[in-house]
Amino acid sequence: MIEKFDAIVVGMGSSGGIVAEQLTKSGARVLGLEKGPEYSQEDFEVKADELRYYQRGAIVAGVAVDPVTWRPDEKTQARVLPWSAGALGTDEPLYGLPSIGTGGGTLHWGAAAYRFREADFRMKSAIAERFGHGALPEGSTLADWPISYADLEPYYEKVEHQQGYSGRAGNVDGEFPEGTNPFDVWRRSDYPMPPVTQGPGDLPWVEATKRLGYHPFRQPLAINSQEYKGRPACVNCGFCHGFPCHVKAKSTTQVTSIPAAKATGNLDLRANSRVLRVNRSADGRRVTGVTYVDSADQIHEVEAEIVVLAAYALENVRLMLVSGINKNGQVGQHFQTHNFGWFGSILPEATNPFIGTFNASSAIDDFTSELVPDNDLGVLWGSPIISVTGDLQPIEAYHNMNPSVQKWGLELKHWLRDNYRHMHRMYSQTTNFPYARHYVDLDPSVKDRWGQPAIRITHEWEDHDANSVSLMGRYKEKIAREMGATEFWMDSPRPPYHLSTHDVGVHRMGLDPATSVTDPFGHVHECDGLYAVGGGGFVSYGGYNPNETIQALAYMSAGHLIENLGSTAGRSQAHVA
Amino acid sequence: MSGSASSEDSALLFLNRTEARAVAAFTSELIPSEEGSPGAVEAGVTTYIDRALAGFMRDLQPVYRRGLEALADLAAERFGCSFGEATSAQKRHLIAELDDLGRNEPANFLGQFFRIVREHTIQGFFGDPAYGGNRDTVGWKLVGFPGAQWGYTSEQMQRGVDSRTFPILTVKDLYARIGEAK
């Protein structure tokens, strides 16, 4: 007999964990399918191992299991990610797929926790108002979101309090406390915890940016600065970004929503269970369930009237495409990703860059989004500039060293000996406009070990991307000089990677079923009962980290699902032994 | 530096003795030993690479075999001896050439091999000692990295703290501490 549930959630990560928690608490019986393992805290007890997690990617699937291919344009043959596959592939989690297993991408993340700005939701209109209708680059498919910041604000609020975020808000209901971010978006309440302990390398950065007249603020993070909801404060171990947390201080659905969902007794969580396709009614109009394969290669068919795809933007698209869901040709379009614009400096004073988390630091919003100054490079939308002061282990430091230094012999050895403890980094994820020429689809030849086609990315950095990195680079250089940096260097404005774990936009939300994949709640227009949640729904993409918005959207989708499930919840129990 | 330390004092799991000597000689040029300052040889980088090739990196076994042969051929052709037997100046000259190939000719096999061995040398020098390299945490001592710490206090996070005074810990040390706590 085929098992039947009220809802099936595919992926127990950032969104899937939240949706599963909300649905099970409302009384619905939920099947949670996770292609990675189900972790226990003991798995992460000793995780201070750079080789295991950062270099060998122990918590990511890796391109050997989940192949992704890339090509710069349609004329070029796509290859499995050339910057992370092959003999030199290092699996540094910045340029690959996010971690998998219970918690998903919130296991590896650096926990930078930003709300988007009001203007980010109407980027297209705001650019047209300021720069004119013809200002956008040729071929751009930029659009405004169908929802506003005000629509999402209650859910941002929920994320920060439910998932446990720390920071100090700059604009609480029109109050601007001294020393906070004067450009902060309005909100109804402050973060539930103050910022985490600041890394020593952040102090010279804060002083320099203040002297330059900028407005540094402590970054909001999804990391406990004090005990919160039974989880302890961060112990500043410095193995955070790319690593699981050994004390449960980092907010991941592995320690927040998933245990809460399990506690209801309504979650049937099946790990190492990989969904192969979404099943629909004969006319294709209604979802009926999914087919998945377990770790023993057994194939199972399960049924539900609600199926929520929460398996990462790219995997959601792959599942829709292999299931034949793409009537309007929009599934996989508008691929957007982040270019980090890494900038390294050597400071006169020690920064102890291994101490504390990646983001135990500050940022400035002086040039973010609509605040971008008029400029000669044609940059239409700006980015925050972020100081990175912790979490830098020696192998990663080697990967980030000054490229003008000879990387072998005594030159290499002495450079690392003399400079490692003085390294400071900055980055600014730059706005990536959507274009018709940037998309993901099924690779015609590369398949995974289950015989399913790999996802293929077609993307190249455009002039606006490179110019954004260059523009932000000018400010970073000013800051580096003001800090008295003895050496500084910047990444190429057109870096080799085209995947950043910040990949979004590929199942765009919208009100018009002809030009979007889902409605604002993630309901897939062409298939009743099927939802796609996560960053795939983003319509535009500025410079803030995506995850807080992903989680806010997950709460919004869950609320909508519960309303619609009201009459049917519990109905499936009769069918289950 | 004879470069033979690692093949004599620890078991080999994949490389043969000639290959292990070649790896030691080669990686010794990438992170050289100095008076009072250990390099790749003392760190046991060859052991790290050998164990990794027998396990996690087994897909690279043919790359290493082919690369070490090509390196031996090149040294024989240029210097009439093995790479390890060449003079320091000869070795450095050859490595500079391979570095150049690695940066400017991405399709060249020897250039690729150079980049692969360099990556693994860094891993063996700075990775946790549990993987067979970074013996006595010499890599971490060189740069001032305190290793596998459970956490740092807010006092340790103050400005101007000399991190070289922190006792260095390894993954093994952390497991021992957890064991004691229980």
PDB file of C-alpha atoms in Angstrom, chain B residues 61-144:
ATOM      1  CA  GLN B  61      47.146   7.600  -7.707  1.00  0.00           C
ATOM      2  CA  PRO B  62      47.701   7.505 -11.486  1.00  0.00           C
ATOM      3  CA  VAL B  63      48.345  11.264 -11.548  1.00  0.00           C
ATOM      4  CA  TYR B  64      51.117  10.890  -8.963  1.00  0.00           C
ATOM      5  CA  ARG B  65      52.632   7.862 -10.707  1.00  0.00           C
ATOM      6  CA  ARG B  66      52.705   9.664 -14.034  1.00  0.00           C
ATOM      7  CA  GLY B  67      53.849  12.954 -12.527  1.00  0.00           C
ATOM      8  CA  LEU B  68      56.748  11.427 -10.625  1.00  0.00           C
ATOM      9  CA  GLU B  69      57.860   9.562 -13.748  1.00  0.00           C
ATOM     10  CA  ALA B  70      57.723  12.744 -15.797  1.00  0.00           C
ATOM     11  CA  LEU B  71      59.690  14.574 -13.110  1.00  0.00           C
ATOM     12  CA  ALA B  72      62.322  11.814 -13.042  1.00  0.00           C
ATOM     13  CA  ASP B  73      62.611  11.892 -16.840  1.00  0.00           C
ATOM     14  CA  LEU B  74      62.975  15.652 -16.851  1.00  0.00           C
ATOM     15  CA  ALA B  75      65.675  15.593 -14.158  1.00  0.00           C
ATOM     16  CA  ALA B  76      67.563  12.818 -16.002  1.00  0.00           C
ATOM     17  CA  GLU B  77      67.403  14.749 -19.246  1.00  0.00           C
ATOM     18  CA  ARG B  78      68.463  18.070 -17.716  1.00  0.00           C
ATOM     19  CA  PHE B  79      70.872  17.028 -14.988  1.00  0.00           C
ATOM     20  CA  GLY B  80      71.686  13.379 -15.660  1.00  0.00           C
ATOM     21  CA  CYS B  81      70.450  12.346 -12.204  1.00  0.00           C
ATOM     22  CA  SER B  82      67.275  12.026 -10.168  1.00  0.00           C
ATOM     23  CA  PHE B  83      65.463  15.165  -9.004  1.00  0.00           C
ATOM     24  CA  GLY B  84      66.618  14.496  -5.450  1.00  0.00           C
ATOM     25  CA  GLU B  85      70.260  14.236  -6.496  1.00  0.00           C
ATOM     26  CA  ALA B  86      70.276  17.551  -8.371  1.00  0.00           C
ATOM     27  CA  THR B  87      71.866  20.622  -6.819  1.00  0.00           C
ATOM     28  CA  SER B  88      69.701  23.127  -4.950  1.00  0.00           C
ATOM     29  CA  ALA B  89      70.073  25.655  -7.749  1.00  0.00           C
ATOM     30  CA  GLN B  90      69.056  23.050 -10.339  1.00  0.00           C
ATOM     31  CA  LYS B  91      66.015  22.018  -8.290  1.00  0.00           C
ATOM     32  CA  ARG B  92      64.868  25.595  -7.804  1.00  0.00           C
ATOM     33  CA  HIS B  93      65.341  26.365 -11.464  1.00  0.00           C
ATOM     34  CA  LEU B  94      63.177  23.414 -12.430  1.00  0.00           C
ATOM     35  CA  ILE B  95      60.483  24.271  -9.909  1.00  0.00           C
ATOM     36  CA  ALA B  96      60.337  27.867 -11.133  1.00  0.00           C
ATOM     37  CA  GLU B  97      59.746  26.471 -14.599  1.00  0.00           C
ATOM     38  CA  LEU B  98      56.937  24.209 -13.394  1.00  0.00           C
ATOM     39  CA  ASP B  99      55.340  27.076 -11.440  1.00  0.00           C
ATOM     40  CA  ASP B 100      55.404  29.125 -14.625  1.00  0.00           C
ATOM     41  CA  LEU B 101      53.798  26.283 -16.581  1.00  0.00           C
ATOM     42  CA  GLY B 102      51.176  25.875 -13.870  1.00  0.00           C
ATOM     43  CA  ARG B 103      50.198  29.516 -14.074  1.00  0.00           C
ATOM     44  CA  ASN B 104      50.438  30.106 -17.798  1.00  0.00           C
ATOM     45  CA  GLU B 105      49.678  26.806 -19.481  1.00  0.00           C
ATOM     46  CA  PRO B 106      46.688  25.252 -17.755  1.00  0.00           C
ATOM     47  CA  ALA B 107      46.696  22.258 -20.128  1.00  0.00           C
ATOM     48  CA  ASN B 108      50.317  21.304 -19.433  1.00  0.00           C
ATOM     49  CA  PHE B 109      50.492  18.143 -17.349  1.00  0.00           C
ATOM     50  CA  LEU B 110      53.671  18.944 -15.434  1.00  0.00           C
ATOM     51  CA  GLY B 111      52.316  22.371 -14.545  1.00  0.00           C
ATOM     52  CA  GLN B 112      49.139  20.731 -13.262  1.00  0.00           C
ATOM     53  CA  PHE B 113      51.170  18.186 -11.332  1.00  0.00           C
ATOM     54  CA  PHE B 114      53.158  20.978  -9.705  1.00  0.00           C
ATOM     55  CA  ARG B 115      49.952  22.684  -8.554  1.00  0.00           C
ATOM     56  CA  ILE B 116      48.516  19.423  -7.217  1.00  0.00           C
ATOM     57  CA  VAL B 117      51.635  18.558  -5.218  1.00  0.00           C
ATOM     58  CA  ARG B 118      51.843  22.098  -3.892  1.00  0.00           C
ATOM     59  CA  GLU B 119      48.225  21.978  -2.726  1.00  0.00           C
ATOM     60  CA  HIS B 120      48.876  18.695  -0.943  1.00  0.00           C
ATOM     61  CA  THR B 121      52.113  19.999   0.540  1.00  0.00           C
ATOM     62  CA  ILE B 122      50.181  22.872   2.087  1.00  0.00           C
ATOM     63  CA  GLN B 123      47.579  20.400   3.366  1.00  0.00           C
ATOM     64  CA  GLY B 124      50.248  18.143   4.849  1.00  0.00           C
ATOM     65  CA  PHE B 125      52.057  21.066   6.452  1.00  0.00           C
ATOM     66  CA  PHE B 126      49.025  22.860   7.928  1.00  0.00           C
ATOM     67  CA  GLY B 127      46.422  20.107   8.344  1.00  0.00           C
ATOM     68  CA  ASP B 128      45.785  18.431  11.672  1.00  0.00           C
ATOM     69  CA  PRO B 129      48.589  15.991  12.663  1.00  0.00           C
ATOM     70  CA  ALA B 130      45.977  13.195  12.682  1.00  0.00           C
ATOM     71  CA  TYR B 131      46.423  13.047   8.914  1.00  0.00           C
ATOM     72  CA  GLY B 132      50.110  12.166   9.181  1.00  0.00           C
ATOM     73  CA  GLY B 133      51.662  15.558   8.426  1.00  0.00           C
ATOM     74  CA  ASN B 134      52.223  18.701  10.512  1.00  0.00           C
ATOM     75  CA  ARG B 135      54.281  16.643  12.984  1.00  0.00           C
ATOM     76  CA  ASP B 136      54.699  18.299  16.355  1.00  0.00           C
ATOM     77  CA  THR B 137      52.420  20.969  14.857  1.00  0.00           C
ATOM     78  CA  VAL B 138      55.449  22.536  13.180  1.00  0.00           C
ATOM     79  CA  GLY B 139      53.247  24.174  10.529  1.00  0.00           C
ATOM     80  CA  TRP B 140      51.046  25.817  13.138  1.00  0.00           C
ATOM     81  CA  LYS B 141      54.052  26.905  15.185  1.00  0.00           C
ATOM     82  CA  LEU B 142      55.558  28.555  12.101  1.00  0.00           C
ATOM     83  CA  VAL B 143      52.587  30.845  11.499  1.00  0.00           C
ATOM     84  CA  GLY B 144      51.209  31.171  15.032  1.00  0.00           C
TER      85      GLY B 144
END
